[in-house]
């Protein structure tokens, strides 16, 4: 038979309501009483009923992470794994559990987050992406649920968000290739409806314009954040009458596909094509050749997103908190972009 609050109260010589207050960290309970009750809970193997506790404290001490696509596809990209690691680490330090939720499309994502929040199973949500028009953001915004966006929203610029300055990051990456003497620089993008794809494209274009270089449509290919997208892009690029000598690639995983595609077509990196990508996941250093990449602080993005959301949930006195956090980026220059183009 499971141990109850009444059993703990009887052993501790206090009332059941005092035990409940200890569970909810009530400020009127002395440290000595709290310590004593918690020790007895541990001795007796008592585990609080989370549902009952939430009715008293008005909080579940859980947050949900809305995954941007079916989980089996998402976990192929180490970017999301590292992002979630940052989220879970900070949440656990704050005494919060993390629930993962996903859907095959926006409608399913809205239904999933609605079940969790309307059913009071979580206190808030973290979105790992930012789309141009997003039904999930509209739902959370219209219902005044606490949530944080990893990225930014053009529709709601004042949303709580954690992001990299992706325009500047792409500008810096492109400028690095220009500094090597490259003038024909292509761009392998992600899905065009994602703000991150748009911002990185914008930074790429601005760097070209500032250097007096042309931004040519045939040197831009859009796809998914998958190796296969990078692989397919090479079949297109390397068959052009005038091909790029360098590429800015939206994501490291896509870069692995680019390198594989170039190798199968008989081209070498960086001798034939120099490349630089984004995220600086752990495998970039192990690639052949090691990949230049923009380190956007993935772990810190997740950690800060979790911290910002939990601060908002706990902000009972309505203290004014920042609504936008920018994580610094830095270029990690490796062998894949350490080659100047041959003069033709």
PDB file of N, CA and C in Angstrom, residues 139-217:
ATOM      1  N   UNK A 139      -2.034  30.233 -31.861  1.00  0.00           N
ATOM      2  CA  UNK A 139      -2.823  29.591 -30.802  1.00  0.00           C
ATOM      3  C   UNK A 139      -2.309  29.990 -29.426  1.00  0.00           C
ATOM      4  N   UNK A 140      -1.002  29.894 -29.216  1.00  0.00           N
ATOM      5  CA  UNK A 140      -0.421  30.227 -27.916  1.00  0.00           C
ATOM      6  C   UNK A 140      -0.616  31.701 -27.582  1.00  0.00           C
ATOM      7  N   UNK A 141      -0.428  32.560 -28.580  1.00  0.00           N
ATOM      8  CA  UNK A 141      -0.570  34.002 -28.390  1.00  0.00           C
ATOM      9  C   UNK A 141      -2.007  34.367 -28.042  1.00  0.00           C
ATOM     10  N   UNK A 142      -2.967  33.827 -28.785  1.00  0.00           N
ATOM     11  CA  UNK A 142      -4.376  34.193 -28.578  1.00  0.00           C
ATOM     12  C   UNK A 142      -4.917  33.691 -27.248  1.00  0.00           C
ATOM     13  N   UNK A 143      -4.303  32.613 -26.715  1.00  0.00           N
ATOM     14  CA  UNK A 143      -4.762  32.061 -25.435  1.00  0.00           C
ATOM     15  C   UNK A 143      -3.919  32.518 -24.249  1.00  0.00           C
ATOM     16  N   UNK A 144      -2.952  33.400 -24.517  1.00  0.00           N
ATOM     17  CA  UNK A 144      -2.110  33.966 -23.451  1.00  0.00           C
ATOM     18  C   UNK A 144      -1.359  32.908 -22.648  1.00  0.00           C
ATOM     19  N   UNK A 145      -0.913  31.853 -23.324  1.00  0.00           N
ATOM     20  CA  UNK A 145      -0.117  30.839 -22.649  1.00  0.00           C
ATOM     21  C   UNK A 145       1.346  31.283 -22.609  1.00  0.00           C
ATOM     22  N   UNK A 146       2.061  30.996 -21.520  1.00  0.00           N
ATOM     23  CA  UNK A 146       3.490  31.320 -21.484  1.00  0.00           C
ATOM     24  C   UNK A 146       4.245  30.454 -22.504  1.00  0.00           C
ATOM     25  N   UNK A 147       5.029  31.076 -23.349  1.00  0.00           N
ATOM     26  CA  UNK A 147       5.852  30.307 -24.280  1.00  0.00           C
ATOM     27  C   UNK A 147       7.028  31.151 -24.732  1.00  0.00           C
ATOM     28  N   UNK A 148       8.045  30.458 -25.231  1.00  0.00           N
ATOM     29  CA  UNK A 148       9.239  31.130 -25.748  1.00  0.00           C
ATOM     30  C   UNK A 148       9.558  30.529 -27.111  1.00  0.00           C
ATOM     31  N   UNK A 149      10.000  31.389 -28.002  1.00  0.00           N
ATOM     32  CA  UNK A 149      10.318  30.985 -29.365  1.00  0.00           C
ATOM     33  C   UNK A 149      11.830  30.968 -29.550  1.00  0.00           C
ATOM     34  N   UNK A 150      12.364  29.850 -30.031  1.00  0.00           N
ATOM     35  CA  UNK A 150      13.765  29.813 -30.425  1.00  0.00           C
ATOM     36  C   UNK A 150      13.809  30.307 -31.869  1.00  0.00           C
ATOM     37  N   UNK A 151      14.202  31.540 -32.036  1.00  0.00           N
ATOM     38  CA  UNK A 151      14.127  32.212 -33.332  1.00  0.00           C
ATOM     39  C   UNK A 151      13.480  33.568 -33.139  1.00  0.00           C
ATOM     40  N   UNK A 152      12.753  34.022 -34.136  1.00  0.00           N
ATOM     41  CA  UNK A 152      12.045  35.285 -34.008  1.00  0.00           C
ATOM     42  C   UNK A 152      10.779  35.243 -34.852  1.00  0.00           C
ATOM     43  N   UNK A 153       9.835  36.112 -34.533  1.00  0.00           N
ATOM     44  CA  UNK A 153       8.579  36.190 -35.268  1.00  0.00           C
ATOM     45  C   UNK A 153       8.441  37.571 -35.896  1.00  0.00           C
ATOM     46  N   UNK A 154       8.199  37.608 -37.190  1.00  0.00           N
ATOM     47  CA  UNK A 154       7.948  38.892 -37.849  1.00  0.00           C
ATOM     48  C   UNK A 154       6.543  39.390 -37.532  1.00  0.00           C
ATOM     49  N   UNK A 155       5.603  38.466 -37.355  1.00  0.00           N
ATOM     50  CA  UNK A 155       4.211  38.824 -37.078  1.00  0.00           C
ATOM     51  C   UNK A 155       4.054  39.395 -35.675  1.00  0.00           C
ATOM     52  N   UNK A 156       4.792  38.807 -34.718  1.00  0.00           N
ATOM     53  CA  UNK A 156       4.724  39.258 -33.317  1.00  0.00           C
ATOM     54  C   UNK A 156       6.145  39.578 -32.835  1.00  0.00           C
ATOM     55  N   UNK A 157       6.668  40.743 -33.161  1.00  0.00           N
ATOM     56  CA  UNK A 157       8.061  41.060 -32.820  1.00  0.00           C
ATOM     57  C   UNK A 157       8.349  41.145 -31.329  1.00  0.00           C
ATOM     58  N   UNK A 158       7.304  41.298 -30.496  1.00  0.00           N
ATOM     59  CA  UNK A 158       7.526  41.428 -29.059  1.00  0.00           C
ATOM     60  C   UNK A 158       7.396  40.101 -28.307  1.00  0.00           C
ATOM     61  N   UNK A 159       7.311  38.983 -29.025  1.00  0.00           N
ATOM     62  CA  UNK A 159       7.240  37.688 -28.367  1.00  0.00           C
ATOM     63  C   UNK A 159       8.514  37.416 -27.570  1.00  0.00           C
ATOM     64  N   UNK A 160       8.370  36.653 -26.491  1.00  0.00           N
ATOM     65  CA  UNK A 160       9.536  36.175 -25.768  1.00  0.00           C
ATOM     66  C   UNK A 160      10.307  35.231 -26.697  1.00  0.00           C
ATOM     67  N   UNK A 161      11.570  35.543 -26.974  1.00  0.00           N
ATOM     68  CA  UNK A 161      12.328  34.748 -27.940  1.00  0.00           C
ATOM     69  C   UNK A 161      13.808  34.718 -27.600  1.00  0.00           C
ATOM     70  N   UNK A 162      14.461  33.657 -28.037  1.00  0.00           N
ATOM     71  CA  UNK A 162      15.906  33.488 -27.883  1.00  0.00           C
ATOM     72  C   UNK A 162      16.439  33.155 -29.267  1.00  0.00           C
ATOM     73  N   UNK A 163      17.474  33.858 -29.696  1.00  0.00           N
ATOM     74  CA  UNK A 163      17.882  33.713 -31.093  1.00  0.00           C
ATOM     75  C   UNK A 163      19.364  34.033 -31.265  1.00  0.00           C
ATOM     76  N   UNK A 164      19.859  33.707 -32.451  1.00  0.00           N
ATOM     77  CA  UNK A 164      21.149  34.180 -32.941  1.00  0.00           C
ATOM     78  C   UNK A 164      20.861  35.326 -33.909  1.00  0.00           C
ATOM     79  N   UNK A 165      21.771  36.249 -34.053  1.00  0.00           N
ATOM     80  CA  UNK A 165      21.631  37.259 -35.097  1.00  0.00           C
ATOM     81  C   UNK A 165      22.027  36.580 -36.409  1.00  0.00           C
ATOM     82  N   UNK A 166      21.054  35.891 -37.019  1.00  0.00           N
ATOM     83  CA  UNK A 166      21.353  35.076 -38.194  1.00  0.00           C
ATOM     84  C   UNK A 166      21.735  35.896 -39.421  1.00  0.00           C
ATOM     85  N   UNK A 167      21.235  37.120 -39.502  1.00  0.00           N
ATOM     86  CA  UNK A 167      21.626  37.988 -40.617  1.00  0.00           C
ATOM     87  C   UNK A 167      23.116  38.302 -40.517  1.00  0.00           C
ATOM     88  N   UNK A 168      23.556  38.719 -39.343  1.00  0.00           N
ATOM     89  CA  UNK A 168      24.968  39.052 -39.153  1.00  0.00           C
ATOM     90  C   UNK A 168      25.850  37.810 -39.266  1.00  0.00           C
ATOM     91  N   UNK A 169      25.371  36.689 -38.739  1.00  0.00           N
ATOM     92  CA  UNK A 169      26.156  35.451 -38.798  1.00  0.00           C
ATOM     93  C   UNK A 169      26.411  35.040 -40.246  1.00  0.00           C
ATOM     94  N   UNK A 170      25.362  35.113 -41.084  1.00  0.00           N
ATOM     95  CA  UNK A 170      25.521  34.768 -42.496  1.00  0.00           C
ATOM     96  C   UNK A 170      26.386  35.793 -43.223  1.00  0.00           C
ATOM     97  N   UNK A 171      26.245  37.042 -42.833  1.00  0.00           N
ATOM     98  CA  UNK A 171      27.097  38.104 -43.402  1.00  0.00           C
ATOM     99  C   UNK A 171      28.569  37.788 -43.123  1.00  0.00           C
ATOM    100  N   UNK A 172      28.871  37.432 -41.869  1.00  0.00           N
ATOM    101  CA  UNK A 172      30.255  37.153 -41.485  1.00  0.00           C
ATOM    102  C   UNK A 172      30.796  35.926 -42.213  1.00  0.00           C
ATOM    103  N   UNK A 173      29.963  34.897 -42.363  1.00  0.00           N
ATOM    104  CA  UNK A 173      30.395  33.674 -43.049  1.00  0.00           C
ATOM    105  C   UNK A 173      30.704  33.965 -44.519  1.00  0.00           C
ATOM    106  N   UNK A 174      29.832  34.735 -45.168  1.00  0.00           N
ATOM    107  CA  UNK A 174      30.023  35.076 -46.572  1.00  0.00           C
ATOM    108  C   UNK A 174      31.243  35.977 -46.749  1.00  0.00           C
ATOM    109  N   UNK A 175      31.396  36.919 -45.836  1.00  0.00           N
ATOM    110  CA  UNK A 175      32.545  37.833 -45.895  1.00  0.00           C
ATOM    111  C   UNK A 175      33.863  37.073 -45.765  1.00  0.00           C
ATOM    112  N   UNK A 176      33.858  36.001 -44.964  1.00  0.00           N
ATOM    113  CA  UNK A 176      35.049  35.164 -44.826  1.00  0.00           C
ATOM    114  C   UNK A 176      35.452  34.586 -46.181  1.00  0.00           C
ATOM    115  N   UNK A 177      34.487  34.086 -46.940  1.00  0.00           N
ATOM    116  CA  UNK A 177      34.784  33.521 -48.263  1.00  0.00           C
ATOM    117  C   UNK A 177      35.248  34.611 -49.233  1.00  0.00           C
ATOM    118  N   UNK A 178      34.620  35.781 -49.132  1.00  0.00           N
ATOM    119  CA  UNK A 178      35.025  36.902 -49.995  1.00  0.00           C
ATOM    120  C   UNK A 178      36.460  37.317 -49.702  1.00  0.00           C
ATOM    121  N   UNK A 179      36.842  37.277 -48.423  1.00  0.00           N
ATOM    122  CA  UNK A 179      38.196  37.682 -48.032  1.00  0.00           C
ATOM    123  C   UNK A 179      39.263  36.754 -48.615  1.00  0.00           C
ATOM    124  N   UNK A 180      38.853  35.529 -48.966  1.00  0.00           N
ATOM    125  CA  UNK A 180      39.775  34.582 -49.579  1.00  0.00           C
ATOM    126  C   UNK A 180      39.926  34.821 -51.080  1.00  0.00           C
ATOM    127  N   UNK A 181      39.066  35.688 -51.631  1.00  0.00           N
ATOM    128  CA  UNK A 181      39.130  35.995 -53.047  1.00  0.00           C
ATOM    129  C   UNK A 181      38.008  35.397 -53.871  1.00  0.00           C
ATOM    130  N   UNK A 182      37.075  34.721 -53.228  1.00  0.00           N
ATOM    131  CA  UNK A 182      35.945  34.130 -53.960  1.00  0.00           C
ATOM    132  C   UNK A 182      34.986  35.230 -54.427  1.00  0.00           C
ATOM    133  N   UNK A 183      34.567  35.126 -55.672  1.00  0.00           N
ATOM    134  CA  UNK A 183      33.588  36.057 -56.229  1.00  0.00           C
ATOM    135  C   UNK A 183      32.310  35.346 -56.671  1.00  0.00           C
ATOM    136  N   UNK A 184      32.419  34.032 -56.920  1.00  0.00           N
ATOM    137  CA  UNK A 184      31.241  33.245 -57.303  1.00  0.00           C
ATOM    138  C   UNK A 184      30.848  32.385 -56.098  1.00  0.00           C
ATOM    139  N   UNK A 185      29.953  32.928 -55.287  1.00  0.00           N
ATOM    140  CA  UNK A 185      29.587  32.273 -54.023  1.00  0.00           C
ATOM    141  C   UNK A 185      28.109  31.886 -54.059  1.00  0.00           C
ATOM    142  N   UNK A 186      27.833  30.598 -53.870  1.00  0.00           N
ATOM    143  CA  UNK A 186      26.465  30.100 -53.864  1.00  0.00           C
ATOM    144  C   UNK A 186      25.924  29.950 -52.450  1.00  0.00           C
ATOM    145  N   UNK A 187      24.630  29.660 -52.370  1.00  0.00           N
ATOM    146  CA  UNK A 187      23.980  29.522 -51.072  1.00  0.00           C
ATOM    147  C   UNK A 187      23.047  28.314 -51.099  1.00  0.00           C
ATOM    148  N   UNK A 188      23.242  27.396 -50.173  1.00  0.00           N
ATOM    149  CA  UNK A 188      22.351  26.245 -50.010  1.00  0.00           C
ATOM    150  C   UNK A 188      21.467  26.546 -48.810  1.00  0.00           C
ATOM    151  N   UNK A 189      20.182  26.810 -49.068  1.00  0.00           N
ATOM    152  CA  UNK A 189      19.262  27.286 -48.036  1.00  0.00           C
ATOM    153  C   UNK A 189      18.407  26.158 -47.468  1.00  0.00           C
ATOM    154  N   UNK A 190      17.639  26.504 -46.430  1.00  0.00           N
ATOM    155  CA  UNK A 190      16.668  25.583 -45.857  1.00  0.00           C
ATOM    156  C   UNK A 190      15.275  25.905 -46.374  1.00  0.00           C
ATOM    157  N   UNK A 191      14.225  25.373 -45.736  1.00  0.00           N
ATOM    158  CA  UNK A 191      12.857  25.650 -46.164  1.00  0.00           C
ATOM    159  C   UNK A 191      12.587  27.158 -46.187  1.00  0.00           C
ATOM    160  N   UNK A 192      12.037  27.677 -47.282  1.00  0.00           N
ATOM    161  CA  UNK A 192      11.876  29.129 -47.419  1.00  0.00           C
ATOM    162  C   UNK A 192      10.878  29.749 -46.449  1.00  0.00           C
ATOM    163  N   UNK A 193      10.000  28.930 -45.830  1.00  0.00           N
ATOM    164  CA  UNK A 193       9.017  29.485 -44.893  1.00  0.00           C
ATOM    165  C   UNK A 193       9.580  29.661 -43.484  1.00  0.00           C
ATOM    166  N   UNK A 194      10.813  29.198 -43.248  1.00  0.00           N
ATOM    167  CA  UNK A 194      11.432  29.359 -41.935  1.00  0.00           C
ATOM    168  C   UNK A 194      12.194  30.678 -41.879  1.00  0.00           C
ATOM    169  N   UNK A 195      12.006  31.401 -40.777  1.00  0.00           N
ATOM    170  CA  UNK A 195      12.662  32.700 -40.604  1.00  0.00           C
ATOM    171  C   UNK A 195      14.184  32.567 -40.637  1.00  0.00           C
ATOM    172  N   UNK A 196      14.713  31.468 -40.073  1.00  0.00           N
ATOM    173  CA  UNK A 196      16.162  31.285 -40.051  1.00  0.00           C
ATOM    174  C   UNK A 196      16.715  31.205 -41.469  1.00  0.00           C
ATOM    175  N   UNK A 197      15.995  30.546 -42.379  1.00  0.00           N
ATOM    176  CA  UNK A 197      16.440  30.465 -43.779  1.00  0.00           C
ATOM    177  C   UNK A 197      16.434  31.849 -44.412  1.00  0.00           C
ATOM    178  N   UNK A 198      15.373  32.597 -44.137  1.00  0.00           N
ATOM    179  CA  UNK A 198      15.248  33.938 -44.709  1.00  0.00           C
ATOM    180  C   UNK A 198      16.341  34.870 -44.192  1.00  0.00           C
ATOM    181  N   UNK A 199      16.614  34.801 -42.887  1.00  0.00           N
ATOM    182  CA  UNK A 199      17.618  35.694 -42.291  1.00  0.00           C
ATOM    183  C   UNK A 199      19.023  35.373 -42.800  1.00  0.00           C
ATOM    184  N   UNK A 200      19.334  34.087 -42.918  1.00  0.00           N
ATOM    185  CA  UNK A 200      20.667  33.727 -43.394  1.00  0.00           C
ATOM    186  C   UNK A 200      20.830  34.081 -44.872  1.00  0.00           C
ATOM    187  N   UNK A 201      19.762  33.944 -45.632  1.00  0.00           N
ATOM    188  CA  UNK A 201      19.795  34.373 -47.027  1.00  0.00           C
ATOM    189  C   UNK A 201      20.021  35.884 -47.115  1.00  0.00           C
ATOM    190  N   UNK A 202      19.379  36.609 -46.227  1.00  0.00           N
ATOM    191  CA  UNK A 202      19.507  38.066 -46.214  1.00  0.00           C
ATOM    192  C   UNK A 202      20.941  38.493 -45.902  1.00  0.00           C
ATOM    193  N   UNK A 203      21.561  37.842 -44.913  1.00  0.00           N
ATOM    194  CA  UNK A 203      22.940  38.171 -44.563  1.00  0.00           C
ATOM    195  C   UNK A 203      23.906  37.837 -45.685  1.00  0.00           C
ATOM    196  N   UNK A 204      23.663  36.713 -46.342  1.00  0.00           N
ATOM    197  CA  UNK A 204      24.468  36.305 -47.501  1.00  0.00           C
ATOM    198  C   UNK A 204      24.374  37.355 -48.608  1.00  0.00           C
ATOM    199  N   UNK A 205      23.162  37.771 -48.923  1.00  0.00           N
ATOM    200  CA  UNK A 205      22.965  38.763 -49.984  1.00  0.00           C
ATOM    201  C   UNK A 205      23.573  40.106 -49.653  1.00  0.00           C
ATOM    202  N   UNK A 206      23.478  40.510 -48.387  1.00  0.00           N
ATOM    203  CA  UNK A 206      24.034  41.805 -47.972  1.00  0.00           C
ATOM    204  C   UNK A 206      25.562  41.816 -48.097  1.00  0.00           C
ATOM    205  N   UNK A 207      26.197  40.707 -47.724  1.00  0.00           N
ATOM    206  CA  UNK A 207      27.655  40.637 -47.819  1.00  0.00           C
ATOM    207  C   UNK A 207      28.106  40.713 -49.275  1.00  0.00           C
ATOM    208  N   UNK A 208      27.374  40.040 -50.159  1.00  0.00           N
ATOM    209  CA  UNK A 208      27.707  40.113 -51.585  1.00  0.00           C
ATOM    210  C   UNK A 208      27.548  41.541 -52.099  1.00  0.00           C
ATOM    211  N   UNK A 209      26.430  42.174 -51.736  1.00  0.00           N
ATOM    212  CA  UNK A 209      26.166  43.539 -52.209  1.00  0.00           C
ATOM    213  C   UNK A 209      27.232  44.506 -51.720  1.00  0.00           C
ATOM    214  N   UNK A 210      27.628  44.387 -50.452  1.00  0.00           N
ATOM    215  CA  UNK A 210      28.639  45.286 -49.892  1.00  0.00           C
ATOM    216  C   UNK A 210      29.994  45.109 -50.579  1.00  0.00           C
ATOM    217  N   UNK A 211      30.236  43.904 -51.126  1.00  0.00           N
ATOM    218  CA  UNK A 211      31.497  43.642 -51.819  1.00  0.00           C
ATOM    219  C   UNK A 211      31.392  43.898 -53.314  1.00  0.00           C
ATOM    220  N   UNK A 212      30.208  44.354 -53.760  1.00  0.00           N
ATOM    221  CA  UNK A 212      30.007  44.622 -55.176  1.00  0.00           C
ATOM    222  C   UNK A 212      29.874  43.376 -56.020  1.00  0.00           C
ATOM    223  N   UNK A 213      29.452  42.253 -55.374  1.00  0.00           N
ATOM    224  CA  UNK A 213      29.296  40.985 -56.083  1.00  0.00           C
ATOM    225  C   UNK A 213      27.828  40.711 -56.382  1.00  0.00           C
ATOM    226  N   UNK A 214      27.602  39.920 -57.409  1.00  0.00           N
ATOM    227  CA  UNK A 214      26.239  39.646 -57.858  1.00  0.00           C
ATOM    228  C   UNK A 214      25.632  38.473 -57.082  1.00  0.00           C
ATOM    229  N   UNK A 215      24.355  38.636 -56.702  1.00  0.00           N
ATOM    230  CA  UNK A 215      23.596  37.553 -56.075  1.00  0.00           C
ATOM    231  C   UNK A 215      22.753  36.902 -57.176  1.00  0.00           C
ATOM    232  N   UNK A 216      23.227  35.756 -57.670  1.00  0.00           N
ATOM    233  CA  UNK A 216      22.589  35.118 -58.819  1.00  0.00           C
ATOM    234  C   UNK A 216      21.638  34.013 -58.380  1.00  0.00           C
ATOM    235  N   UNK A 217      20.427  34.027 -58.937  1.00  0.00           N
ATOM    236  CA  UNK A 217      19.394  33.074 -58.547  1.00  0.00           C
ATOM    237  C   UNK A 217      19.815  31.630 -58.768  1.00  0.00           C
TER     238      UNK A 217
END
